[in-house]
Amino acid sequence: MAIMYALKSSDNEIFEVEQKVIEQSETIKKMIEDGAATGEIPLQVSSKTLAKVLEWCKQRQHKTVENENDDNKGKRKKERDEDDDIKEWENKFSDELKADKDVLFDLLLASNYLDLPALLSFLCQLVADMVAGKMPEEIRRMFNIENDFTPEEEKAITAEHGWAFQP
Amino acid sequence: MISDLPDSILCHILSFLPTKYAASTCILSSRWRRVWISFPNLCFHDRLCLDYKPTLTIEDNRALSKFEKYVDKVVFHCHWININKFSLHCYKLKNLSRLEFWVTSAIMHNVHEIELSITGQDRVELPECIYTSKTLAVLKLNSDFVIKIPSSGICFPSVKILQVKMFYPDNNITKKLFTICPVLEDLSINAYLNNYNLVTNLNISSHTLKRLTLELRKDDFRYVAHQVMIKASNLEHLYIKDYTPVSYVVFNHAHLNSRVFVDITSVFMKAYNPAHCLVQLLKGVSNAKFLSLSKSTVSALDCAFEDYIPRFPNLTCLEVEVGILGWRLLPVILSSTPNLEALVFAKTPNSEVFVFEKDAGVTAKFRWIEQRRVPHCLLFHVKKIEVRGFDGQKEELKLIEYLLKNGKALNTMIIRFRKTWLQEKLSKKLLMFERGSETCQIKFL
């Protein structure tokens, strides 16, 4: 029988999760090892975000289990199919996040807090792809960034970093 | 809000952007400007200035100058005390002295990682300060550079990860370079070797080396007696992909926990017996715990006499890929691995078998030959067998029947069918086979 843990979100919702799934988080792993995790594990993450985090962890879990089972460097067809499935899943996951940026940023914070490096890198890459090649005004609009420079300051920066703004 | 994210995350985001785009975020707001100023990676890619073309037009030349000026400017205005990474990917440099300036600047800023790739230019000289940097831990040379070994006899004093690409390398380099890097742990060599009478001697000797990847190629299949010598007592992972092939001398038998992958292609090489080189290599790695042999490797070994196959006393996991040749070898290999626990047997697609079956000479080899004595490992140790690419041919069924019957310690037999309809057709038959182990489970995938 798999060992289960109960995670408690900041809005008091309980998530029952297998140990293997949740141990991907170094933060939670440490809490378990330190014995701080008797009963429910309280987390500073909202239930909406936590659900997303667990969705990712479960998907990753399948991936790592597969990899452990075969000590093989070469890729077989089956594995390629599985890779395609994972790609498809990841695309869907990214599309949802792109559509709801608040969830995206909450998830970034959560992956940082829970110490999930794979998720953090995945999300940072996602944001980087959204930013790449866009004009400053577009990026500001996309992410609600307030331009707090005076026109003079802006001019000075543009002059200094001119190379970065040329198409 | 994106601005609620801590600086460390924003920096992480910038690390996925080419420097041009990362730098342009400094105009967004004062917060982003602060983040950019604290961000220590410099990555330049000329793809952002020009499309890849083998010949350059006047406009491209202008774009190149612009690219160089742009890198110059960033490097010149470099305000960091420490740079984490400097990477440069470009097709060509108009002014080679710029490379020296950029790399020297990066090294003055205690750079940790350097990655260089200049693909459209004849061998460029590596800036001198790179050889002695005390902070440089990762060096990736993704195109061919002229390397000059320092007279001090020590090279890359802090480099742990080294990747080099070499075309027709000079023996002065290949004999020495990989023996004088004092803390090297992970080495990848990707080399095109000489075709004619120039023999390459590649020496790799290091007590700190843990991972070694060799990819060796040659333009044609003419035989030249190239030689690779590996002396690395702490090696844990050895990956060889060799299209030439060369002869190997492996000293200080590899580490007990080592994992070894061998993929040697030896078409047209029968004239001088490639198997001999291969057997030499296998003898050198006979302490390995994990061994993977590619299809072409097994074909080459097939040319060897049976008693040439060395014993692998520590091997617990073996992966063999078998095409048309190599079937007769399987029982011999199993007899040489007394402590084997897991066996993966991968069969390459059917079509090839049919083509060759027409050839009477080869047909004789395409069958499972039962030995009089059952290999020791099957009787006592093998717990898991996986057959990949199962096509349901008669000889394959015979093999599986034999393994199930004689695998006295077997827990799991996994059969991966190449076609799903085969599973429906054959699973019943496979499940009926006699099993030598009561606990043996058969799984179809």
Coordinates of C-alpha atoms in Angstrom, one line a residue:
Chain A
M1 CA 0.0 0.0 0.0
A2 CA 1.2 3.4 -0.9
I3 CA 1.8 5.8 2.0
M4 CA -0.6 8.7 1.8
Y5 CA -0.2 12.3 3.2
A6 CA -2.8 14.9 3.7
L7 CA -1.9 18.4 2.5
K8 CA -3.9 21.4 3.8
S9 CA -4.2 24.4 1.6
S10 CA -4.1 28.0 2.9
D11 CA -7.9 28.0 2.5
N12 CA -8.2 24.8 4.6
E13 CA -8.9 22.3 1.8
I14 CA -7.5 18.8 2.3
F15 CA -5.7 16.9 -0.5
E16 CA -4.8 13.3 0.0
V17 CA -1.6 12.5 -1.9
E18 CA 0.7 9.5 -2.3
Q19 CA 4.1 10.0 -0.7
K20 CA 5.9 9.4 -4.0
V21 CA 4.0 12.1 -5.7
I22 CA 4.6 14.8 -3.1
E23 CA 8.2 13.9 -2.3
Q24 CA 9.2 15.6 -5.5
S25 CA 8.8 18.8 -3.5
E26 CA 12.0 19.2 -1.5
T27 CA 10.2 21.4 1.0
I28 CA 7.6 18.8 1.8
K29 CA 10.2 16.0 1.8
K30 CA 12.2 17.9 4.4
M31 CA 9.0 18.5 6.5
I32 CA 8.3 14.7 6.4
E33 CA 11.9 13.8 7.3
D34 CA 11.9 16.3 10.2
G35 CA 8.8 14.7 11.5
A36 CA 6.9 17.9 11.3
A37 CA 4.3 16.2 9.2
T38 CA 2.1 14.3 11.6
G39 CA -1.4 14.5 10.5
E40 CA -2.1 17.3 8.0
I41 CA 0.7 19.2 6.4
P42 CA -0.2 22.9 6.3
L43 CA 0.9 24.8 3.2
Q44 CA 0.9 28.4 2.2
V45 CA -0.7 27.7 -1.1
S46 CA -4.3 28.2 -2.2
S47 CA -6.4 25.1 -3.1
K48 CA -6.7 26.2 -6.7
T49 CA -3.0 26.5 -7.1
L50 CA -2.2 23.4 -5.1
A51 CA -4.5 21.4 -7.3
K52 CA -2.5 22.6 -10.3
V53 CA 0.8 21.7 -8.6
L54 CA -0.4 18.2 -7.9
E55 CA -1.6 17.8 -11.4
W56 CA 2.0 18.5 -12.5
C57 CA 3.5 16.2 -9.9
K58 CA 1.3 13.3 -10.9
Q59 CA 2.2 13.7 -14.5
R60 CA 5.9 13.9 -13.6
Q61 CA 5.6 10.9 -11.4
H62 CA 4.5 8.7 -14.3
K63 CA 7.4 10.0 -16.3
T64 CA 10.0 9.2 -13.7
V65 CA 8.6 5.8 -12.9
E66 CA 8.8 4.9 -16.6
N67 CA 12.4 6.0 -16.7
E68 CA 13.4 4.1 -13.7
N69 CA 12.0 0.9 -15.1
D70 CA 14.2 0.8 -18.1
D71 CA 17.9 1.6 -17.9
N72 CA 18.1 2.5 -21.5
K73 CA 19.6 5.4 -23.4
G74 CA 18.2 4.7 -26.8
K75 CA 14.6 5.6 -27.4
R76 CA 12.0 3.0 -28.4
K77 CA 8.9 3.7 -30.4
K78 CA 6.7 3.2 -27.4
E79 CA 8.7 5.6 -25.4
R80 CA 8.5 8.1 -28.2
D81 CA 4.8 7.8 -28.2
E82 CA 4.8 8.4 -24.5
D83 CA 7.0 11.5 -25.1
D84 CA 4.4 12.7 -27.5
D85 CA 1.7 12.2 -24.9
I86 CA 3.7 14.1 -22.4
K87 CA 4.3 16.9 -24.9
E88 CA 0.6 17.1 -25.6
W89 CA -0.2 17.2 -21.9
E90 CA 2.4 19.9 -21.4
N91 CA 1.0 22.0 -24.2
K92 CA -2.5 21.8 -22.8
F93 CA -1.1 22.7 -19.3
S94 CA 0.7 25.7 -20.8
D95 CA -2.3 26.9 -22.8
E96 CA -4.4 26.9 -19.7
L97 CA -1.8 28.9 -17.8
K98 CA -1.3 31.4 -20.6
A99 CA -5.1 32.0 -20.5
D100 CA -5.1 32.6 -16.8
K101 CA -2.0 34.5 -15.8
D102 CA -2.9 34.9 -12.2
V103 CA -2.8 31.1 -11.9
L104 CA 0.5 31.1 -13.7
F105 CA 2.1 33.6 -11.3
D106 CA 0.6 31.8 -8.2
L107 CA 2.1 28.6 -9.6
L108 CA 5.5 30.2 -10.1
L109 CA 5.4 31.3 -6.5
A110 CA 4.2 27.9 -5.3
S111 CA 6.9 26.0 -7.3
N112 CA 9.5 28.3 -5.7
Y113 CA 8.1 27.8 -2.2
L114 CA 7.7 24.1 -2.5
D115 CA 11.1 23.7 -4.2
L116 CA 10.0 22.0 -7.4
P117 CA 12.8 22.8 -9.7
A118 CA 11.4 21.1 -12.8
L119 CA 8.1 22.9 -12.6
L120 CA 9.9 26.2 -11.9
S121 CA 12.0 25.9 -15.0
F122 CA 9.1 24.8 -17.1
L123 CA 7.1 27.9 -16.0
C124 CA 10.0 30.3 -16.4
Q125 CA 10.6 29.0 -19.9
L126 CA 6.9 29.5 -20.6
V127 CA 7.1 33.2 -19.5
A128 CA 10.3 33.7 -21.4
D129 CA 8.6 32.4 -24.6
M130 CA 5.8 34.8 -24.0
V131 CA 8.2 37.7 -23.7
A132 CA 10.7 36.9 -26.4
G133 CA 10.7 39.3 -29.4
K134 CA 7.9 41.4 -28.1
M135 CA 8.0 45.2 -27.9
P136 CA 8.2 46.7 -24.4
E137 CA 4.7 48.2 -24.7
E138 CA 3.3 44.8 -25.6
I139 CA 5.0 43.1 -22.6
R140 CA 3.7 45.8 -20.2
R141 CA 0.2 45.3 -21.5
M142 CA 0.4 41.5 -21.3
F143 CA 1.6 41.4 -17.7
N144 CA 0.1 44.6 -16.3
I145 CA 3.5 46.2 -15.7
E146 CA 3.3 49.9 -14.8
N147 CA 5.9 52.0 -16.5
D148 CA 7.3 54.1 -13.7
F149 CA 10.0 55.8 -15.7
T150 CA 9.8 59.5 -16.5
P151 CA 10.1 60.2 -20.3
E152 CA 13.7 61.5 -19.7
E153 CA 14.7 58.3 -17.8
E154 CA 13.2 56.2 -20.5
K155 CA 15.1 58.1 -23.2
A156 CA 18.3 57.6 -21.3
I157 CA 17.8 53.9 -20.9
T158 CA 17.0 53.5 -24.6
A159 CA 20.2 55.4 -25.5
E160 CA 22.2 53.2 -23.2
H161 CA 20.8 49.9 -24.3
G162 CA 20.0 50.8 -27.9
W163 CA 21.4 47.5 -29.2
A164 CA 18.7 45.6 -27.4
F165 CA 15.8 47.5 -29.0
Q166 CA 16.8 47.4 -32.6
P167 CA 14.9 44.8 -34.5
Chain B
M1 CA 0.9 40.2 -10.9
I2 CA 4.2 39.4 -12.4
S3 CA 5.9 42.2 -10.4
D4 CA 4.9 40.3 -7.2
L5 CA 7.4 37.6 -8.1
P6 CA 10.7 37.7 -6.3
D7 CA 13.9 38.8 -8.1
S8 CA 15.2 35.2 -8.2
I9 CA 12.3 34.0 -10.3
L10 CA 12.5 37.0 -12.6
C11 CA 16.2 36.3 -13.1
H12 CA 15.4 32.7 -13.8
I13 CA 12.9 33.8 -16.5
L14 CA 15.6 36.0 -18.0
S15 CA 18.0 33.1 -18.1
F16 CA 15.8 31.4 -20.7
L17 CA 16.0 34.5 -23.0
P18 CA 18.8 35.4 -25.4
T19 CA 20.7 38.4 -24.0
K20 CA 19.2 40.8 -26.5
Y21 CA 15.7 40.1 -25.3
A22 CA 16.7 39.8 -21.7
A23 CA 18.3 43.2 -21.8
S24 CA 15.3 44.8 -23.5
T25 CA 13.3 44.1 -20.4
C26 CA 15.2 46.8 -18.6
I27 CA 12.9 49.4 -20.2
L28 CA 9.7 47.9 -18.7
S29 CA 9.9 49.4 -15.3
S30 CA 12.4 50.3 -12.6
R31 CA 11.9 46.9 -11.0
W32 CA 12.8 45.1 -14.2
R33 CA 15.8 47.4 -14.7
R34 CA 17.1 46.3 -11.3
V35 CA 16.6 42.7 -12.1
W36 CA 18.5 43.0 -15.4
I37 CA 21.4 44.8 -13.8
S38 CA 21.7 41.9 -11.3
F39 CA 21.5 39.3 -13.9
P40 CA 24.8 37.5 -14.7
N41 CA 24.4 35.6 -17.9
L42 CA 25.6 36.8 -21.3
C43 CA 24.3 34.7 -24.2
F44 CA 24.8 35.9 -27.8
H45 CA 23.3 34.3 -30.9
D46 CA 23.8 35.9 -34.3
R47 CA 20.6 34.2 -35.4
L48 CA 18.9 37.3 -34.0
C49 CA 20.8 39.4 -36.6
L50 CA 21.0 37.2 -39.7
D51 CA 19.7 34.0 -41.2
Y52 CA 22.0 31.2 -41.7
K53 CA 23.6 31.3 -45.2
P54 CA 26.8 29.6 -46.4
T55 CA 27.9 32.8 -48.2
L56 CA 27.4 36.2 -46.9
T57 CA 26.0 39.1 -48.8
I58 CA 27.0 42.7 -48.2
E59 CA 24.0 43.2 -46.0
D60 CA 24.9 40.2 -44.0
N61 CA 28.4 41.5 -43.6
R62 CA 26.9 44.7 -42.3
A63 CA 24.7 42.7 -39.9
L64 CA 27.7 40.8 -38.7
S65 CA 29.5 44.0 -37.9
K66 CA 26.4 45.1 -36.1
F67 CA 26.3 41.8 -34.2
E68 CA 29.9 42.3 -33.2
K69 CA 29.4 45.8 -32.1
Y70 CA 26.4 44.8 -30.1
V71 CA 28.4 42.1 -28.2
D72 CA 31.2 44.6 -27.7
K73 CA 28.9 47.1 -26.2
V74 CA 27.3 44.7 -23.8
V75 CA 30.7 43.3 -22.7
F76 CA 32.2 46.7 -22.5
H77 CA 29.4 48.0 -20.3
C78 CA 29.6 45.0 -18.2
H79 CA 28.7 46.1 -14.7
W80 CA 28.8 42.8 -12.9
I81 CA 31.5 41.7 -10.6
N82 CA 30.9 38.1 -11.5
I83 CA 29.5 36.7 -14.7
N84 CA 27.9 33.3 -14.5
K85 CA 27.9 32.3 -18.1
F86 CA 29.2 33.6 -21.4
S87 CA 27.9 31.9 -24.5
L88 CA 28.5 32.8 -28.1
H89 CA 26.9 31.1 -31.1
C90 CA 27.7 32.6 -34.4
Y91 CA 28.4 31.7 -38.0
K92 CA 31.4 33.9 -38.5
L93 CA 33.3 36.7 -36.9
K94 CA 34.6 39.5 -39.1
N95 CA 37.1 40.6 -36.5
L96 CA 38.6 37.7 -34.6
S97 CA 40.3 39.9 -32.1
R98 CA 36.9 40.5 -30.7
L99 CA 36.6 37.0 -29.4
E100 CA 39.8 37.4 -27.5
F101 CA 38.4 40.6 -25.9
W102 CA 35.0 39.1 -25.0
V103 CA 36.4 36.0 -23.5
T104 CA 39.1 37.9 -21.6
S105 CA 36.5 40.2 -20.2
A106 CA 34.3 37.3 -19.1
I107 CA 37.3 35.6 -17.4
M108 CA 38.2 38.9 -15.7
H109 CA 34.6 38.8 -14.3
N110 CA 35.2 35.3 -12.9
V111 CA 33.0 33.5 -15.4
H112 CA 31.8 30.1 -14.4
E113 CA 30.8 28.7 -17.7
I114 CA 31.8 29.4 -21.3
E115 CA 30.2 28.0 -24.4
L116 CA 31.5 28.9 -27.9
S117 CA 30.4 27.9 -31.3
I118 CA 31.7 29.6 -34.5
T119 CA 30.5 27.3 -37.2
G120 CA 31.4 29.0 -40.5
Q121 CA 35.0 29.7 -39.9
D122 CA 38.2 27.8 -40.1
R123 CA 39.7 26.8 -36.8
V124 CA 39.8 29.8 -34.6
E125 CA 42.4 30.1 -31.9
L126 CA 41.1 29.8 -28.4
P127 CA 41.9 32.9 -26.3
E128 CA 44.9 32.2 -24.1
C129 CA 43.5 33.2 -20.8
I130 CA 41.0 30.4 -21.0
Y131 CA 43.6 27.8 -20.3
T132 CA 44.5 29.2 -16.9
S133 CA 41.2 30.6 -15.5
K134 CA 40.7 29.5 -11.9
T135 CA 36.9 30.1 -12.0
L136 CA 36.0 28.4 -15.2
A137 CA 34.2 25.1 -14.3
V138 CA 32.3 24.4 -17.5
L139 CA 33.8 24.7 -21.0
K140 CA 31.8 23.8 -24.1
L141 CA 33.5 24.1 -27.5
N142 CA 30.8 23.3 -30.0
S143 CA 33.0 24.0 -33.0
D144 CA 36.6 23.2 -33.8
F145 CA 39.1 25.5 -32.1
V146 CA 42.9 25.6 -32.2
I147 CA 43.9 24.5 -28.7
K148 CA 47.5 25.2 -27.5
I149 CA 48.5 23.4 -24.5
P150 CA 50.2 25.7 -22.0
S151 CA 53.8 25.1 -21.2
S152 CA 53.1 24.8 -17.5
G153 CA 51.7 21.3 -18.2
I154 CA 48.4 22.1 -16.5
C155 CA 45.3 23.0 -18.6
F156 CA 41.9 24.2 -17.5
P157 CA 42.7 24.0 -13.7
S158 CA 39.1 24.2 -12.6
V159 CA 37.2 22.8 -15.5
K160 CA 35.0 19.9 -14.4
I161 CA 32.8 19.6 -17.5
L162 CA 34.6 19.8 -20.9
Q163 CA 33.1 19.3 -24.3
V164 CA 35.2 19.5 -27.4
K165 CA 34.6 19.1 -31.1
M166 CA 37.6 18.3 -33.3
F167 CA 38.2 17.9 -37.0
Y168 CA 41.3 15.9 -37.9
P169 CA 42.8 16.6 -34.5
D170 CA 46.6 16.8 -34.1
N171 CA 48.3 14.1 -32.0
N172 CA 50.1 16.8 -30.0
I173 CA 46.7 17.7 -28.6
T174 CA 44.9 14.3 -28.5
K175 CA 47.8 12.6 -26.8
K176 CA 48.2 15.2 -24.1
L177 CA 45.2 17.4 -23.5
F178 CA 43.0 14.9 -21.7
T179 CA 45.7 13.9 -19.3
I180 CA 46.5 17.3 -17.9
C181 CA 43.1 18.7 -16.7
P182 CA 43.4 18.3 -13.0
V183 CA 39.8 18.2 -11.9
L184 CA 38.0 17.0 -14.9
E185 CA 34.8 14.9 -14.2
D186 CA 32.8 14.9 -17.3
L187 CA 34.4 14.8 -20.8
S188 CA 32.7 14.6 -24.2
I189 CA 34.8 14.3 -27.3
N190 CA 33.2 14.6 -30.7
A191 CA 35.8 14.0 -33.3
Y192 CA 36.3 13.4 -37.0
L193 CA 39.5 11.4 -37.4
N194 CA 42.0 11.5 -40.3
N195 CA 41.3 9.4 -43.3
Y196 CA 44.7 8.7 -44.6
N197 CA 48.0 7.7 -43.1
L198 CA 47.9 9.9 -40.1
V199 CA 47.1 7.8 -37.2
T200 CA 45.3 9.5 -34.3
N201 CA 46.2 8.5 -30.8
L202 CA 43.7 9.7 -28.3
N203 CA 44.8 9.4 -24.7
I204 CA 42.4 9.9 -21.8
S205 CA 44.0 9.6 -18.5
S206 CA 42.4 11.0 -15.3
H207 CA 41.7 9.9 -11.8
T208 CA 38.9 12.4 -11.4
L209 CA 37.0 11.5 -14.5
K210 CA 33.5 10.1 -13.9
R211 CA 31.7 10.3 -17.2
L212 CA 33.2 9.9 -20.7
T213 CA 31.4 10.3 -24.0
L214 CA 33.2 9.5 -27.2
E215 CA 31.7 10.1 -30.6
L216 CA 34.2 9.2 -33.3
R217 CA 33.6 9.5 -37.1
K218 CA 35.5 9.3 -40.3
D219 CA 34.6 10.4 -43.8
D220 CA 35.1 7.0 -45.4
F221 CA 35.5 3.4 -44.3
R222 CA 39.1 3.0 -45.2
Y223 CA 41.0 1.4 -42.3
V224 CA 43.4 3.5 -40.3
A225 CA 44.8 2.2 -37.1
H226 CA 43.5 4.9 -34.8
Q227 CA 43.9 4.2 -31.2
V228 CA 42.1 5.3 -28.0
M229 CA 43.6 4.7 -24.6
I230 CA 41.4 5.2 -21.5
K231 CA 43.0 5.2 -18.1
A232 CA 40.3 6.4 -15.6
S233 CA 40.0 4.4 -12.4
N234 CA 36.9 6.3 -11.2
L235 CA 34.9 6.2 -14.4
E236 CA 31.2 5.5 -13.8
H237 CA 29.7 6.1 -17.1
L238 CA 31.3 5.3 -20.5
Y239 CA 29.4 6.0 -23.7
I240 CA 31.1 5.1 -27.0
K241 CA 29.6 5.8 -30.4
D242 CA 32.2 4.9 -33.0
Y243 CA 31.7 4.9 -36.8
T244 CA 35.3 4.4 -37.6
P245 CA 36.0 2.1 -35.6
V246 CA 39.3 2.5 -33.7
S247 CA 41.1 0.1 -31.4
Y248 CA 40.7 0.6 -27.7
V249 CA 42.9 0.0 -24.7
V250 CA 41.1 0.5 -21.4
F251 CA 43.3 0.3 -18.4
N252 CA 42.5 0.1 -14.7
H253 CA 39.4 -1.8 -15.4
A254 CA 36.4 0.5 -15.1
H255 CA 34.8 1.2 -11.8
L256 CA 32.6 -1.6 -10.3
N257 CA 29.4 0.5 -10.6
S258 CA 30.1 1.6 -14.1
R259 CA 27.6 1.8 -16.8
V260 CA 28.9 1.2 -20.3
F261 CA 27.2 1.9 -23.6
V262 CA 28.8 0.7 -26.8
D263 CA 27.7 1.5 -30.3
I264 CA 30.2 0.6 -32.9
T265 CA 29.4 0.6 -36.5
S266 CA 31.7 -1.6 -38.6
V267 CA 30.2 -2.0 -42.0
F268 CA 32.7 -3.0 -44.7
M269 CA 35.3 -3.7 -42.1
K270 CA 35.4 -7.4 -42.1
A271 CA 38.7 -7.4 -44.0
Y272 CA 40.6 -6.7 -40.8
N273 CA 38.2 -8.2 -38.2
P274 CA 36.5 -5.4 -36.3
A275 CA 35.5 -8.0 -33.7
H276 CA 39.1 -8.0 -32.5
C277 CA 39.0 -4.3 -31.6
L278 CA 35.7 -4.7 -30.0
V279 CA 36.7 -7.7 -27.9
Q280 CA 39.7 -5.7 -26.7
L281 CA 37.3 -2.9 -25.6
L282 CA 35.0 -5.3 -23.8
K283 CA 37.9 -6.9 -22.0
G284 CA 38.8 -3.4 -20.7
V285 CA 35.3 -2.8 -19.4
S286 CA 34.6 -6.3 -18.1
N287 CA 34.1 -5.0 -14.6
A288 CA 31.0 -3.1 -15.6
K289 CA 27.8 -3.5 -13.8
F290 CA 25.6 -2.3 -16.7
L291 CA 26.3 -3.0 -20.3
S292 CA 24.4 -2.0 -23.4
L293 CA 25.4 -3.2 -26.9
S294 CA 23.9 -1.8 -30.0
K295 CA 22.8 -3.8 -33.0
S296 CA 25.9 -3.0 -35.1
T297 CA 28.1 -3.8 -32.1
V298 CA 26.5 -7.2 -31.8
S299 CA 26.9 -7.8 -35.5
A300 CA 30.6 -7.0 -35.3
L301 CA 31.0 -9.3 -32.3
D302 CA 29.3 -12.0 -34.3
C303 CA 32.4 -12.2 -36.4
A304 CA 34.5 -13.0 -33.3
F305 CA 35.1 -16.6 -32.3
E306 CA 32.9 -17.7 -29.4
D307 CA 35.6 -18.0 -26.9
Y308 CA 36.8 -14.5 -27.4
I309 CA 33.9 -13.0 -25.5
P310 CA 35.3 -12.0 -22.1
R311 CA 33.6 -12.8 -18.8
F312 CA 31.7 -10.1 -17.0
P313 CA 31.7 -11.2 -13.4
N314 CA 30.0 -8.0 -12.0
L315 CA 27.5 -7.5 -14.7
T316 CA 23.9 -7.3 -13.4
C317 CA 22.1 -5.6 -16.2
L318 CA 22.6 -6.3 -19.9
E319 CA 20.9 -4.8 -22.9
V320 CA 21.5 -6.3 -26.3
E321 CA 20.0 -5.2 -29.5
V322 CA 19.9 -8.0 -32.1
G323 CA 19.3 -7.7 -35.8
I324 CA 20.0 -10.4 -38.3
L325 CA 23.4 -11.2 -37.0
G326 CA 24.1 -12.0 -33.4
W327 CA 21.6 -14.7 -32.5
R328 CA 24.2 -17.3 -32.2
L329 CA 26.0 -15.0 -29.9
L330 CA 23.3 -14.7 -27.4
P331 CA 23.8 -18.0 -25.5
V332 CA 27.6 -17.3 -25.5
I333 CA 27.0 -13.9 -23.9
L334 CA 24.7 -15.3 -21.4
S335 CA 27.3 -17.9 -20.4
S336 CA 29.8 -15.1 -19.9
T337 CA 27.6 -13.2 -17.4
P338 CA 27.3 -15.4 -14.4
N339 CA 25.7 -12.8 -12.1
L340 CA 23.2 -11.2 -14.5
E341 CA 19.9 -10.2 -12.9
A342 CA 18.2 -8.2 -15.7
L343 CA 18.3 -8.9 -19.4
V344 CA 16.8 -6.7 -22.1
F345 CA 16.7 -8.3 -25.5
A346 CA 15.7 -5.8 -28.2
K347 CA 15.0 -7.1 -31.7
T348 CA 15.2 -4.7 -34.6
P349 CA 12.3 -4.7 -37.1
N350 CA 11.1 -7.6 -39.1
S351 CA 11.6 -6.2 -42.6
E352 CA 15.4 -6.5 -42.3
V353 CA 15.1 -10.1 -41.3
F354 CA 13.1 -10.9 -44.4
V355 CA 15.5 -9.2 -46.7
F356 CA 18.3 -11.2 -45.3
E357 CA 16.5 -14.5 -45.0
K358 CA 16.6 -14.7 -48.8
D359 CA 20.3 -14.8 -48.5
A360 CA 21.0 -18.5 -47.6
G361 CA 24.3 -17.7 -46.0
V362 CA 22.9 -15.5 -43.4
T363 CA 19.7 -17.4 -42.7
A364 CA 21.7 -20.0 -40.9
K365 CA 22.5 -17.4 -38.2
F366 CA 19.0 -16.2 -37.7
R367 CA 17.8 -18.7 -35.2
W368 CA 17.9 -19.5 -31.6
I369 CA 20.5 -22.1 -30.9
E370 CA 20.0 -24.0 -27.7
Q371 CA 23.2 -24.7 -25.7
R372 CA 23.6 -28.1 -24.0
R373 CA 24.3 -26.4 -20.7
V374 CA 21.8 -23.8 -19.4
P375 CA 23.7 -20.6 -18.5
H376 CA 24.4 -20.2 -14.8
C377 CA 22.8 -16.8 -14.6
L378 CA 19.5 -18.1 -15.9
L379 CA 19.4 -20.9 -13.3
F380 CA 20.2 -18.7 -10.3
H381 CA 20.1 -14.9 -10.8
V382 CA 18.1 -13.5 -13.7
K383 CA 14.9 -12.0 -12.2
K384 CA 13.7 -9.9 -15.0
I385 CA 13.7 -10.3 -18.8
E386 CA 12.3 -7.9 -21.3
V387 CA 11.9 -8.7 -24.9
R388 CA 11.4 -5.6 -27.1
G389 CA 10.1 -5.5 -30.6
F390 CA 8.6 -8.9 -30.5
D391 CA 7.3 -10.0 -33.9
G392 CA 6.0 -13.4 -33.1
Q393 CA 8.3 -15.3 -35.4
K394 CA 9.0 -19.0 -34.8
E395 CA 12.6 -18.4 -33.6
E396 CA 11.5 -15.7 -31.2
L397 CA 8.9 -18.0 -29.7
K398 CA 11.5 -20.6 -29.2
L399 CA 13.7 -18.2 -27.4
I400 CA 11.0 -17.1 -25.1
E401 CA 10.0 -20.6 -24.4
Y402 CA 13.6 -21.5 -23.5
L403 CA 14.0 -18.4 -21.3
L404 CA 10.7 -19.1 -19.4
K405 CA 11.5 -22.8 -18.9
N406 CA 15.1 -22.3 -17.7
G407 CA 14.7 -19.0 -15.9
K408 CA 14.5 -20.6 -12.5
A409 CA 14.8 -17.3 -10.6
L410 CA 12.6 -15.3 -12.9
N411 CA 10.0 -12.9 -11.4
T412 CA 9.0 -10.9 -14.5
M413 CA 9.0 -11.5 -18.2
I414 CA 8.0 -8.4 -20.1
I415 CA 7.1 -8.8 -23.8
R416 CA 6.7 -5.7 -25.9
F417 CA 4.9 -6.4 -29.2
R418 CA 5.8 -4.5 -32.2
K419 CA 2.2 -4.7 -33.4
T420 CA -0.8 -4.8 -31.0
W421 CA -2.7 -7.3 -33.1
L422 CA 0.1 -9.8 -32.4
Q423 CA -0.7 -9.6 -28.8
E424 CA -4.2 -10.8 -29.3
K425 CA -3.0 -13.5 -31.5
L426 CA -0.1 -14.8 -29.4
S427 CA -0.7 -13.9 -25.8
K428 CA -2.6 -17.1 -25.1
K429 CA 0.1 -19.2 -26.5
L430 CA 2.8 -17.4 -24.6
L431 CA 0.9 -17.8 -21.3
M432 CA 0.8 -21.5 -21.8
F433 CA 4.5 -21.9 -22.0
E434 CA 6.1 -23.9 -19.1
R435 CA 7.6 -21.7 -16.5
G436 CA 10.7 -22.7 -14.5
S437 CA 9.9 -20.3 -11.7
E438 CA 6.7 -20.4 -9.8
T439 CA 6.7 -16.7 -9.1
C440 CA 7.2 -15.7 -12.8
Q441 CA 4.7 -13.2 -14.1
I442 CA 4.3 -12.5 -17.8
K443 CA 3.4 -8.9 -18.8
F444 CA 2.4 -7.8 -22.3
L445 CA 3.0 -4.2 -23.3

